[in-house]
GROMACS .gro file of C-alpha atoms in nm:
model
  474
    1MET     CA    1  -0.666   5.279   2.595
    2SER     CA    2  -0.400   5.077   2.373
    3ASP     CA    3  -0.093   5.109   2.623
    4THR     CA    4   0.142   5.260   2.274
    5PRO     CA    5  -0.113   5.497   2.091
    6PHE     CA    6   0.234   5.536   1.934
    7GLY     CA    7   0.408   5.268   1.934
    8PHE     CA    8   0.340   5.070   1.649
    9GLY     CA    9   0.551   4.728   1.692
   10LEU     CA   10   0.838   4.714   1.491
   11PRO     CA   11   0.843   4.611   1.102
   12PRO     CA   12   0.976   4.302   0.993
   13GLU     CA   13   1.321   4.322   0.951
   14GLU     CA   14   1.552   4.352   0.676
   15PRO     CA   15   1.719   4.077   0.442
   16GLU     CA   16   2.044   3.920   0.682
   17ASN     CA   17   2.299   3.948   0.425
   18GLY     CA   18   2.549   4.212   0.270
   19ASP     CA   19   2.609   4.510   0.413
   20GLU     CA   20   2.260   4.482   0.580
   21GLY     CA   21   2.305   4.149   0.788
   22LYS     CA   22   2.712   4.326   0.933
   23LYS     CA   23   2.524   4.627   1.010
   24LYS     CA   24   2.256   4.395   1.210
   25ASP     CA   25   2.506   4.252   1.407
   26GLN     CA   26   2.691   4.526   1.457
   27GLN     CA   27   2.406   4.713   1.573
   28SER     CA   28   2.304   4.585   2.022
   29GLY     CA   29   1.930   4.669   1.893
   30GLY     CA   30   1.869   4.466   1.601
   31GLY     CA   31   1.793   4.578   1.274
   32GLN     CA   32   1.719   4.856   1.137
   33GLY     CA   33   1.414   4.906   0.924
   34PRO     CA   34   1.208   5.190   0.894
   35ALA     CA   35   1.175   5.154   1.332
   36ASN     CA   36   1.460   5.371   1.274
   37PRO     CA   37   1.450   5.508   0.951
   38PHE     CA   38   1.769   5.734   1.040
   39GLY     CA   39   2.031   5.511   1.183
   40PHE     CA   40   2.045   5.701   1.475
   41GLY     CA   41   2.278   5.432   1.738
   42GLY     CA   42   2.254   5.316   2.038
   43PRO     CA   43   2.352   5.476   2.367
   44GLY     CA   44   2.641   5.395   2.410
   45ALA     CA   45   2.747   5.296   2.001
   46GLY     CA   46   3.111   5.473   1.902
   47GLY     CA   47   3.199   5.487   2.277
   48ASP     CA   48   3.267   5.898   2.318
   49ASN     CA   49   3.250   5.957   1.965
   50PRO     CA   50   2.904   6.189   1.914
   51LEU     CA   51   2.901   6.049   1.504
   52ALA     CA   52   2.888   5.750   1.576
   53ALA     CA   53   2.650   5.795   1.868
   54MET     CA   54   2.379   5.992   1.684
   55PHE     CA   55   2.449   5.694   1.375
   56GLY     CA   56   2.576   5.438   1.461
   57SER     CA   57   2.795   5.179   1.156
   58LEU     CA   58   2.640   5.388   0.873
   59ASN     CA   59   2.820   5.324   0.556
   60PRO     CA   60   2.995   5.648   0.402
   61SER     CA   61   2.808   5.627   0.142
   62ASP     CA   62   2.467   5.637   0.385
   63LEU     CA   63   2.526   5.921   0.560
   64GLY     CA   64   2.500   6.301   0.330
   65ALA     CA   65   2.131   6.119   0.323
   66ALA     CA   66   2.129   5.997   0.685
   67PHE     CA   67   2.253   6.367   0.756
   68GLN     CA   68   2.004   6.524   0.486
   69GLN     CA   69   1.752   6.324   0.684
   70LEU     CA   70   1.880   6.462   1.039
   71GLY     CA   71   1.830   6.841   0.864
   72GLN     CA   72   1.454   6.712   0.734
   73MET     CA   73   1.356   6.721   1.160
   74LEU     CA   74   1.482   6.975   1.238
   75SER     CA   75   1.398   7.264   0.979
   76TYR     CA   76   1.035   7.143   0.984
   77GLU     CA   77   0.824   7.388   1.121
   78GLY     CA   78   0.413   7.245   1.051
   79GLY     CA   79   0.187   7.110   1.223
   80PRO     CA   80   0.182   6.813   1.520
   81VAL     CA   81   0.263   6.570   1.232
   82ASN     CA   82   0.530   6.569   0.987
   83TRP     CA   83   0.353   6.366   0.672
   84ASP     CA   84   0.599   6.483   0.400
   85MET     CA   85   0.836   6.238   0.626
   86ALA     CA   86   0.538   5.981   0.703
   87LYS     CA   87   0.486   5.949   0.341
   88GLN     CA   88   0.768   5.886   0.264
   89ILE     CA   89   0.816   5.645   0.542
   90ALA     CA   90   0.560   5.481   0.427
   91ARG     CA   91   0.663   5.377   0.085
   92GLN     CA   92   0.957   5.335   0.184
   93THR     CA   93   0.818   5.079   0.359
   94VAL     CA   94   0.598   4.934   0.037
   95SER     CA   95   0.949   4.907  -0.111
   96GLN     CA   96   1.053   4.688   0.150
   97GLY     CA   97   0.812   4.379   0.098
   98THR     CA   98   0.574   4.190   0.271
   99SER     CA   99   0.678   3.975   0.551
  100ASP     CA  100   0.575   3.625   0.305
  101GLY     CA  101   0.821   3.791   0.090
  102THR     CA  102   0.570   3.976  -0.165
  103LYS     CA  103   0.641   4.274  -0.316
  104ASP     CA  104   0.434   4.546  -0.422
  105ALA     CA  105   0.364   4.571  -0.807
  106SER     CA  106   0.197   4.759  -1.052
  107VAL     CA  107  -0.167   4.690  -1.103
  108SER     CA  108  -0.151   4.458  -1.492
  109PRO     CA  109  -0.493   4.594  -1.689
  110GLY     CA  110  -0.664   4.223  -1.590
  111GLU     CA  111  -0.657   4.249  -1.278
  112ARG     CA  112  -0.782   4.663  -1.323
  113SER     CA  113  -1.094   4.487  -1.544
  114ALA     CA  114  -1.131   4.197  -1.339
  115VAL     CA  115  -1.230   4.472  -0.985
  116GLU     CA  116  -1.392   4.636  -1.301
  117GLU     CA  117  -1.657   4.348  -1.389
  118ALA     CA  118  -1.630   4.271  -0.985
  119VAL     CA  119  -1.781   4.553  -0.864
  120ARG     CA  120  -2.013   4.677  -1.107
  121LEU     CA  121  -2.248   4.275  -1.045
  122ALA     CA  122  -2.150   4.442  -0.650
  123ASP     CA  123  -2.336   4.725  -0.747
  124LEU     CA  124  -2.584   4.521  -0.928
  125TRP     CA  125  -2.663   4.231  -0.658
  126LEU     CA  126  -2.713   4.491  -0.389
  127ASP     CA  127  -2.992   4.714  -0.550
  128GLY     CA  128  -3.174   4.471  -0.450
  129ALA     CA  129  -3.050   4.436  -0.076
  130THR     CA  130  -3.094   4.820  -0.001
  131SER     CA  131  -3.244   5.150  -0.079
  132LEU     CA  132  -2.951   5.327  -0.093
  133PRO     CA  133  -2.866   5.317  -0.476
  134SER     CA  134  -2.503   5.284  -0.572
  135GLY     CA  135  -2.203   5.536  -0.498
  136ALA     CA  136  -1.891   5.367  -0.651
  137GLY     CA  137  -1.875   5.633  -0.953
  138SER     CA  138  -1.525   5.483  -1.049
  139ALA     CA  139  -1.351   5.122  -0.961
  140VAL     CA  140  -1.054   5.120  -0.910
  141ALA     CA  141  -0.770   4.871  -0.865
  142TRP     CA  142  -0.465   4.971  -0.648
  143SER     CA  143  -0.092   4.869  -0.564
  144ARG     CA  144  -0.031   4.975  -0.212
  145ALA     CA  145   0.189   5.269  -0.335
  146GLU     CA  146  -0.105   5.381  -0.421
  147TRP     CA  147  -0.329   5.306  -0.185
  148VAL     CA  148  -0.067   5.494   0.036
  149GLU     CA  149  -0.089   5.768  -0.129
  150ALA     CA  150  -0.489   5.812  -0.206
  151THR     CA  151  -0.503   5.776   0.213
  152LEU     CA  152  -0.305   5.984   0.363
  153PRO     CA  153  -0.447   6.251   0.350
  154VAL     CA  154  -0.756   6.116   0.536
  155TRP     CA  155  -0.495   6.021   0.821
  156LYS     CA  156  -0.395   6.350   0.885
  157ASP     CA  157  -0.760   6.454   0.934
  158LEU     CA  158  -0.727   6.068   1.142
  159VAL     CA  159  -0.424   6.139   1.335
  160ASP     CA  160  -0.341   6.486   1.381
  161PRO     CA  161  -0.592   6.593   1.643
  162VAL     CA  162  -0.417   6.284   1.858
  163ALA     CA  163  -0.069   6.437   1.785
  164GLU     CA  164  -0.101   6.805   1.839
  165ARG     CA  165  -0.192   6.724   2.210
  166VAL     CA  166   0.151   6.599   2.270
  167GLY     CA  167   0.377   6.880   2.079
  168ALA     CA  168   0.110   7.128   2.206
  169ALA     CA  169   0.193   6.967   2.561
  170MET     CA  170   0.622   6.922   2.482
  171GLY     CA  171   0.572   7.364   2.526
  172ASP     CA  172   0.371   7.299   2.821
  173VAL     CA  173   0.609   7.084   3.072
  174LEU     CA  174   0.888   7.356   3.126
  175PRO     CA  175   0.755   7.665   3.363
  176GLU     CA  176   0.643   7.984   3.218
  177GLU     CA  177   0.913   8.154   3.371
  178MET     CA  178   1.161   7.909   3.163
  179GLN     CA  179   1.064   7.824   2.840
  180ALA     CA  180   1.187   8.194   2.736
  181MET     CA  181   1.555   8.081   2.700
  182ALA     CA  182   1.419   7.727   2.611
  183GLY     CA  183   1.309   7.838   2.294
  184PRO     CA  184   1.500   7.684   2.138
  185LEU     CA  185   1.526   7.366   2.235
  186ILE     CA  186   1.211   7.322   2.265
  187GLY     CA  187   1.194   7.426   1.861
  188MET     CA  188   1.379   7.161   1.817
  189MET     CA  189   1.171   6.907   2.009
  190ARG     CA  190   0.859   7.038   1.851
  191SER     CA  191   1.024   6.954   1.501
  192MET     CA  192   1.160   6.627   1.646
  193GLY     CA  193   0.869   6.507   1.762
  194GLY     CA  194   0.654   6.571   1.431
  195ALA     CA  195   0.918   6.448   1.270
  196MET     CA  196   0.894   6.091   1.473
  197PHE     CA  197   0.532   6.093   1.500
  198GLY     CA  198   0.615   6.092   1.131
  199THR     CA  199   0.826   5.782   1.095
  200GLN     CA  200   0.596   5.594   1.304
  201ILE     CA  201   0.253   5.679   1.105
  202GLY     CA  202   0.420   5.645   0.825
  203GLN     CA  203   0.509   5.285   0.885
  204ALA     CA  204   0.131   5.199   1.043
  205VAL     CA  205   0.078   5.266   0.716
  206GLY     CA  206   0.354   5.121   0.483
  207VAL     CA  207   0.306   4.827   0.683
  208LEU     CA  208  -0.133   4.842   0.703
  209ALA     CA  209  -0.147   4.827   0.267
  210GLY     CA  210   0.011   4.500   0.245
  211GLU     CA  211  -0.261   4.361   0.412
  212VAL     CA  212  -0.585   4.591   0.372
  213VAL     CA  213  -0.807   4.500   0.064
  214GLY     CA  214  -0.977   4.777  -0.047
  215SER     CA  215  -1.077   5.170   0.148
  216THR     CA  216  -1.245   5.068   0.344
  217ASP     CA  217  -1.116   4.806   0.564
  218ILE     CA  218  -1.203   4.989   0.888
  219GLY     CA  219  -1.483   5.130   0.810
  220LEU     CA  220  -1.346   5.499   0.747
  221PRO     CA  221  -1.388   5.646   0.401
  222LEU     CA  222  -1.007   5.677   0.379
  223GLY     CA  223  -0.968   5.669  -0.043
  224PRO     CA  224  -1.139   5.943  -0.239
  225SER     CA  225  -1.484   5.998  -0.329
  226GLY     CA  226  -1.703   5.829  -0.515
  227LYS     CA  227  -1.407   5.555  -0.580
  228ALA     CA  228  -1.448   5.150  -0.471
  229ALA     CA  229  -1.112   5.076  -0.463
  230LEU     CA  230  -0.966   4.742  -0.515
  231LEU     CA  231  -0.631   4.572  -0.420
  232PRO     CA  232  -0.556   4.320  -0.691
  233LEU     CA  233  -0.240   4.159  -0.507
  234ASN     CA  234  -0.389   4.161  -0.117
  235ILE     CA  235  -0.710   4.025  -0.274
  236GLU     CA  236  -0.517   3.693  -0.328
  237ALA     CA  237  -0.267   3.734  -0.054
  238PHE     CA  238  -0.670   3.744   0.147
  239GLY     CA  239  -0.735   3.427  -0.069
  240LYS     CA  240  -0.484   3.176  -0.132
  241ASP     CA  241  -0.555   2.965   0.117
  242LEU     CA  242  -0.892   2.937   0.220
  243SER     CA  243  -1.048   2.716  -0.034
  244VAL     CA  244  -1.230   2.993  -0.220
  245PRO     CA  245  -1.217   3.048  -0.569
  246MET     CA  246  -1.030   3.394  -0.615
  247GLU     CA  247  -1.328   3.508  -0.827
  248GLU     CA  248  -1.558   3.470  -0.475
  249VAL     CA  249  -1.287   3.622  -0.309
  250ARG     CA  250  -1.314   3.893  -0.457
  251LEU     CA  251  -1.639   3.973  -0.532
  252TYR     CA  252  -1.719   3.989  -0.172
  253LEU     CA  253  -1.549   4.223  -0.122
  254ALA     CA  254  -1.643   4.410  -0.336
  255LEU     CA  255  -1.986   4.302  -0.242
  256ARG     CA  256  -1.817   4.537   0.120
  257GLU     CA  257  -1.644   4.826  -0.090
  258ALA     CA  258  -1.960   4.915  -0.256
  259ALA     CA  259  -2.132   4.906   0.073
  260HIS     CA  260  -1.907   5.122   0.198
  261GLN     CA  261  -1.963   5.364  -0.091
  262ARG     CA  262  -2.345   5.342  -0.074
  263LEU     CA  263  -2.344   5.466   0.350
  264PHE     CA  264  -2.092   5.769   0.285
  265ALA     CA  265  -2.221   5.862  -0.039
  266HIS     CA  266  -2.586   5.909  -0.001
  267VAL     CA  267  -2.535   5.968   0.400
  268PRO     CA  268  -2.368   6.269   0.364
  269TRP     CA  269  -2.356   6.367   0.795
  270LEU     CA  270  -2.167   5.990   0.822
  271ARG     CA  271  -1.861   6.127   0.752
  272SER     CA  272  -1.829   6.434   0.958
  273HIS     CA  273  -2.013   6.313   1.189
  274LEU     CA  274  -1.725   5.986   1.254
  275PHE     CA  275  -1.413   6.226   1.216
  276GLY     CA  276  -1.575   6.437   1.460
  277ALA     CA  277  -1.615   6.158   1.743
  278VAL     CA  278  -1.222   6.116   1.680
  279GLU     CA  279  -1.196   6.486   1.723
  280GLY     CA  280  -1.389   6.507   2.014
  281TYR     CA  281  -1.268   6.168   2.180
  282ALA     CA  282  -0.892   6.318   2.105
  283ARG     CA  283  -0.929   6.636   2.261
  284GLY     CA  284  -1.034   6.408   2.671
  285ILE     CA  285  -0.687   6.244   2.588
  286LYS     CA  286  -0.444   6.312   2.905
  287VAL     CA  287  -0.045   6.366   2.866
  288ASP     CA  288   0.140   6.175   3.103
  289THR     CA  289   0.346   6.589   3.163
  290ALA     CA  290   0.565   6.424   3.515
  291LYS     CA  291   0.599   6.170   3.170
  292LEU     CA  292   0.739   6.429   2.935
  293GLU     CA  293   0.919   6.674   3.178
  294ASP     CA  294   1.133   6.392   3.305
  295VAL     CA  295   1.206   6.335   2.915
  296VAL     CA  296   1.265   6.659   2.898
  297GLY     CA  297   1.445   6.712   3.181
  298GLN     CA  298   1.705   6.436   2.948
  299PHE     CA  299   1.653   6.455   2.610
  300ASP     CA  300   2.005   6.472   2.478
  301PRO     CA  301   2.072   6.651   2.168
  302GLN     CA  302   2.278   6.443   1.991
  303ASN     CA  303   2.068   6.138   2.097
  304PRO     CA  304   1.765   6.255   1.936
  305GLU     CA  305   1.644   5.806   1.991
  306GLU     CA  306   1.566   5.820   2.257
  307LEU     CA  307   1.215   6.050   2.217
  308GLN     CA  308   1.110   5.852   1.963
  309GLN     CA  309   1.206   5.561   2.249
  310ALA     CA  310   0.968   5.799   2.443
  311LEU     CA  311   0.692   5.834   2.245
  312GLN     CA  312   0.677   5.435   2.152
  313GLN     CA  313   0.631   5.411   2.511
  314GLY     CA  314   0.271   5.617   2.533
  315MET     CA  315   0.319   5.934   2.675
  316PHE     CA  316  -0.092   5.933   2.824
  317GLN     CA  317  -0.297   5.852   3.094
  318PRO     CA  318  -0.662   5.724   3.093
  319GLU     CA  319  -0.969   5.989   3.108
  320ASP     CA  320  -1.167   5.795   3.316
  321THR     CA  321  -1.406   6.161   3.385
  322PRO     CA  322  -1.834   6.081   3.208
  323GLU     CA  323  -1.734   6.291   2.935
  324GLN     CA  324  -1.414   6.177   2.799
  325LYS     CA  325  -1.625   5.836   2.807
  326ALA     CA  326  -1.938   5.979   2.626
  327ALA     CA  327  -1.680   6.022   2.314
  328LEU     CA  328  -1.571   5.639   2.348
  329ALA     CA  329  -1.883   5.483   2.383
  330ARG     CA  330  -1.982   5.772   2.063
  331LEU     CA  331  -1.739   5.636   1.823
  332GLU     CA  332  -1.702   5.306   1.889
  333THR     CA  333  -2.116   5.301   1.817
  334ALA     CA  334  -2.039   5.457   1.523
  335LEU     CA  335  -1.735   5.234   1.395
  336ALA     CA  336  -1.989   4.913   1.487
  337LEU     CA  337  -2.292   5.048   1.347
  338VAL     CA  338  -2.106   5.107   0.979
  339GLU     CA  339  -1.959   4.780   0.934
  340GLY     CA  340  -2.284   4.578   1.157
  341TRP     CA  341  -2.459   4.768   0.789
  342VAL     CA  342  -2.225   4.690   0.595
  343ASP     CA  343  -2.241   4.289   0.689
  344ALA     CA  344  -2.614   4.268   0.684
  345VAL     CA  345  -2.617   4.414   0.389
  346VAL     CA  346  -2.316   4.288   0.196
  347HIS     CA  347  -2.444   3.850   0.379
  348ALA     CA  348  -2.864   3.937   0.224
  349ALA     CA  349  -2.647   4.003  -0.152
  350ALA     CA  350  -2.468   3.724  -0.187
  351LYS     CA  351  -2.605   3.457  -0.017
  352PRO     CA  352  -2.900   3.379  -0.260
  353ARG     CA  353  -2.541   3.381  -0.464
  354LEU     CA  354  -2.188   3.228  -0.350
  355ALA     CA  355  -2.204   2.940  -0.201
  356SER     CA  356  -1.987   3.115  -0.014
  357ALA     CA  357  -2.052   3.370   0.150
  358ASP     CA  358  -2.100   3.194   0.507
  359ALA     CA  359  -1.763   3.177   0.447
  360LEU     CA  360  -1.598   3.440   0.402
  361ARG     CA  361  -1.851   3.662   0.627
  362GLU     CA  362  -1.675   3.461   0.875
  363THR     CA  363  -1.335   3.464   0.808
  364LEU     CA  364  -1.359   3.879   0.757
  365ARG     CA  365  -1.584   3.882   1.118
  366ARG     CA  366  -1.266   3.661   1.248
  367ARG     CA  367  -1.020   3.842   1.052
  368ARG     CA  368  -1.142   4.123   1.317
  369ALA     CA  369  -1.185   3.957   1.645
  370THR     CA  370  -0.823   3.863   1.613
  371GLY     CA  371  -0.744   4.201   1.551
  372GLY     CA  372  -0.651   4.205   1.233
  373PRO     CA  373  -0.396   4.484   1.075
  374ALA     CA  374  -0.691   4.742   1.040
  375GLU     CA  375  -0.818   4.795   1.382
  376GLN     CA  376  -0.450   4.716   1.531
  377THR     CA  377  -0.270   5.070   1.308
  378PHE     CA  378  -0.679   5.218   1.414
  379ALA     CA  379  -0.589   5.165   1.689
  380THR     CA  380  -0.311   5.190   1.811
  381LEU     CA  381  -0.286   5.632   1.567
  382ILE     CA  382  -0.620   5.721   1.830
  383GLY     CA  383  -0.542   5.494   2.103
  384LEU     CA  384  -0.906   5.282   2.026
  385GLN     CA  385  -1.026   5.003   1.991
  386LEU     CA  386  -1.348   4.855   1.856
  387ARG     CA  387  -1.488   4.563   2.020
  388PRO     CA  388  -1.524   4.280   1.818
  389ARG     CA  389  -1.874   4.222   2.024
  390ARG     CA  390  -1.962   4.543   1.848
  391LEU     CA  391  -1.961   4.441   1.494
  392ARG     CA  392  -2.203   4.115   1.581
  393ASP     CA  393  -2.439   4.303   1.723
  394ALA     CA  394  -2.467   4.565   1.510
  395SER     CA  395  -2.460   4.358   1.249
  396ARG     CA  396  -2.805   4.152   1.434
  397LEU     CA  397  -2.957   4.500   1.554
  398TRP     CA  398  -2.959   4.587   1.099
  399ALA     CA  399  -3.068   4.240   1.040
  400SER     CA  400  -3.403   4.282   1.334
  401LEU     CA  401  -3.508   4.592   1.165
  402THR     CA  402  -3.496   4.416   0.832
  403ASP     CA  403  -3.749   4.153   0.893
  404ALA     CA  404  -3.922   4.397   1.123
  405ARG     CA  405  -3.994   4.682   0.888
  406GLY     CA  406  -3.761   4.598   0.552
  407MET     CA  407  -3.548   4.755   0.340
  408ASP     CA  408  -3.677   5.114   0.314
  409GLY     CA  409  -3.738   5.064   0.711
  410ARG     CA  410  -3.408   5.056   0.796
  411ASP     CA  411  -3.198   5.202   0.572
  412ALA     CA  412  -3.410   5.502   0.696
  413LEU     CA  413  -3.256   5.493   1.032
  414TRP     CA  414  -2.975   5.630   0.866
  415ALA     CA  415  -3.147   6.021   0.768
  416HIS     CA  416  -2.965   6.147   1.098
  417PRO     CA  417  -2.754   6.087   1.388
  418ASP     CA  418  -3.040   6.101   1.610
  419MET     CA  419  -3.264   5.787   1.456
  420LEU     CA  420  -2.901   5.603   1.533
  421PRO     CA  421  -2.918   5.270   1.828
  422THR     CA  422  -2.675   5.422   2.035
  423ALA     CA  423  -2.392   5.173   2.296
  424SER     CA  424  -2.694   5.032   2.486
  425ASP     CA  425  -2.954   4.981   2.199
  426LEU     CA  426  -2.697   4.773   2.113
  427ASP     CA  427  -2.673   4.508   2.407
  428ASP     CA  428  -3.040   4.479   2.353
  429PRO     CA  429  -3.152   4.470   1.939
  430ASP     CA  430  -3.460   4.274   1.956
  431GLY     CA  431  -3.546   4.583   2.200
  432PHE     CA  432  -3.448   4.843   1.996
  433VAL     CA  433  -3.672   4.774   1.737
  434HIS     CA  434  -3.962   4.686   2.005
  435ARG     CA  435  -3.935   5.017   2.145
  436GLU     CA  436  -3.931   5.218   1.851
  437GLN     CA  437  -4.212   5.006   1.731
  438LEU     CA  438  -4.401   5.171   1.978
  439ASP     CA  439  -4.248   5.497   1.933
  440PHE     CA  440  -4.261   5.590   1.621
  441SER     CA  441  -4.626   5.420   1.648
  442GLU     CA  442  -4.680   5.691   1.910
  443LEU     CA  443  -4.492   5.984   1.685
  444ASP     CA  444  -4.756   5.921   1.432
  445LYS     CA  445  -5.079   5.949   1.705
  446MET     CA  446  -4.959   6.299   1.828
  447LEU     CA  447  -4.858   6.415   1.470
  448GLY     CA  448  -5.261   6.309   1.397
  449GLU     CA  449  -5.352   6.514   1.702
  450ALA     CA  450  -5.129   6.828   1.634
  451ALA     CA  451  -5.259   6.811   1.210
  452GLY     CA  452  -5.621   6.805   1.411
  453GLY     CA  453  -5.592   7.051   1.644
  454GLY     CA  454  -5.356   7.331   1.400
  455PRO     CA  455  -5.173   7.541   1.652
  456ALA     CA  456  -4.874   7.266   1.551
  457THR     CA  457  -4.908   7.206   1.227
  458ASP     CA  458  -4.642   7.523   1.049
  459GLY     CA  459  -4.401   7.232   0.867
  460GLY     CA  460  -4.349   6.976   1.118
  461PRO     CA  461  -4.610   6.726   1.095
  462ALA     CA  462  -4.560   6.665   0.719
  463GLN     CA  463  -4.182   6.651   0.795
  464LYS     CA  464  -4.175   6.413   1.036
  465PRO     CA  465  -4.368   6.083   0.846
  466ASP     CA  466  -4.094   6.054   0.627
  467LEU     CA  467  -3.822   5.964   0.963
  468HIS     CA  468  -3.961   5.596   0.871
  469LYS     CA  469  -4.096   5.582   0.524
  470GLY     CA  470  -4.067   5.194   0.446
  471ASP     CA  471  -4.239   5.054   0.797
  472ASP     CA  472  -4.462   4.741   0.709
  473THR     CA  473  -4.489   4.695   1.108
  474GLU     CA  474  -4.833   4.913   1.148
   0.00000   0.00000   0.00000
């Protein structure tokens, strides 16, 4: 479990010049980036002046905007996350550019054409590496801002279950007899809590938009169904120091995006399985009520940044129950199986055609192993880290299945979640392949006996053999 499930790191600081530089020099905590979008000063800012305590050293021209944003915080009455604010903060973060000074830009016609061609060729190569047909009805090239707009609906599905735990706890920490009297305070705290979550998530998504290369970087379908998406600006940044032709970098990343699209388009239960695992894990999160009670007891409406600081420090306690362990293992394993399958299939398609296939594969693996941006953000949002060892084990398992059963037999395992390997199977990929072969042989024997005997032939045996269609080991 991450120590700071919602404590996203500070964003890159703004340039220290002009009025912005003066503001930062006047504040003890550094600059005012997206982590502090409302301009709240520190507890000592402005002495006895309550406005100065709330708004620090804001320029007069910024004061109206600050009051407007504060009003939005206090008037919010939606779910556990203020997604309007999240979108606003994400767009602001994108507009500031990345730490290397790269600014977002509209996609040019040439870049759009290059992406479309790369995805088209990638789909052609994947036809020989997987039995799953193309899942991309279209290929699009996105700017960073367009990535934010397209993926926020899915981030909502991911984050709301976790944020709901804290939102509900905010109203439960007070004794029941006091809750009626404290109604306005509780309502204000929930509104501000939704805004704080929205601020942090918006900041995280905005930073992530400057680093992802497509719509499936975290192994989940973040974009619209059937739409393979790549970000030309970020692909250029990703490949500039690799000593690999940019055309090969683009094509390899297009292979990964197109492979993800095939899997999610033709395994209809997979999306709900993954998101259900996220929600199941979120249900087991335990809020640290002692810490939350302390925050409520000392909450000062004139200093609402205290609530954000508390959220950044983490409100969760690890829940070491069998149910939570099972939910965590199910989610980690499902994500590893998705990424491992993509890794194996893309390698099979690229290895004979791209001289840089091995180097690009290892670069992406190291990116995950060192805590790449997508993985770090996902871990922060739901308190989960996908261990790189699981990815390598899953890739080795899918490769072993390809050798043992062929392409069709390997891909047939996606027919039902109960057929997929478990977490323990990832520890012994070869054992899973061997054991499953024996199980299928026994199944054939039982099905033959049942078909001959008659009583078990009402539909079951006619369907069972399809479970291992393409198994060429028998």
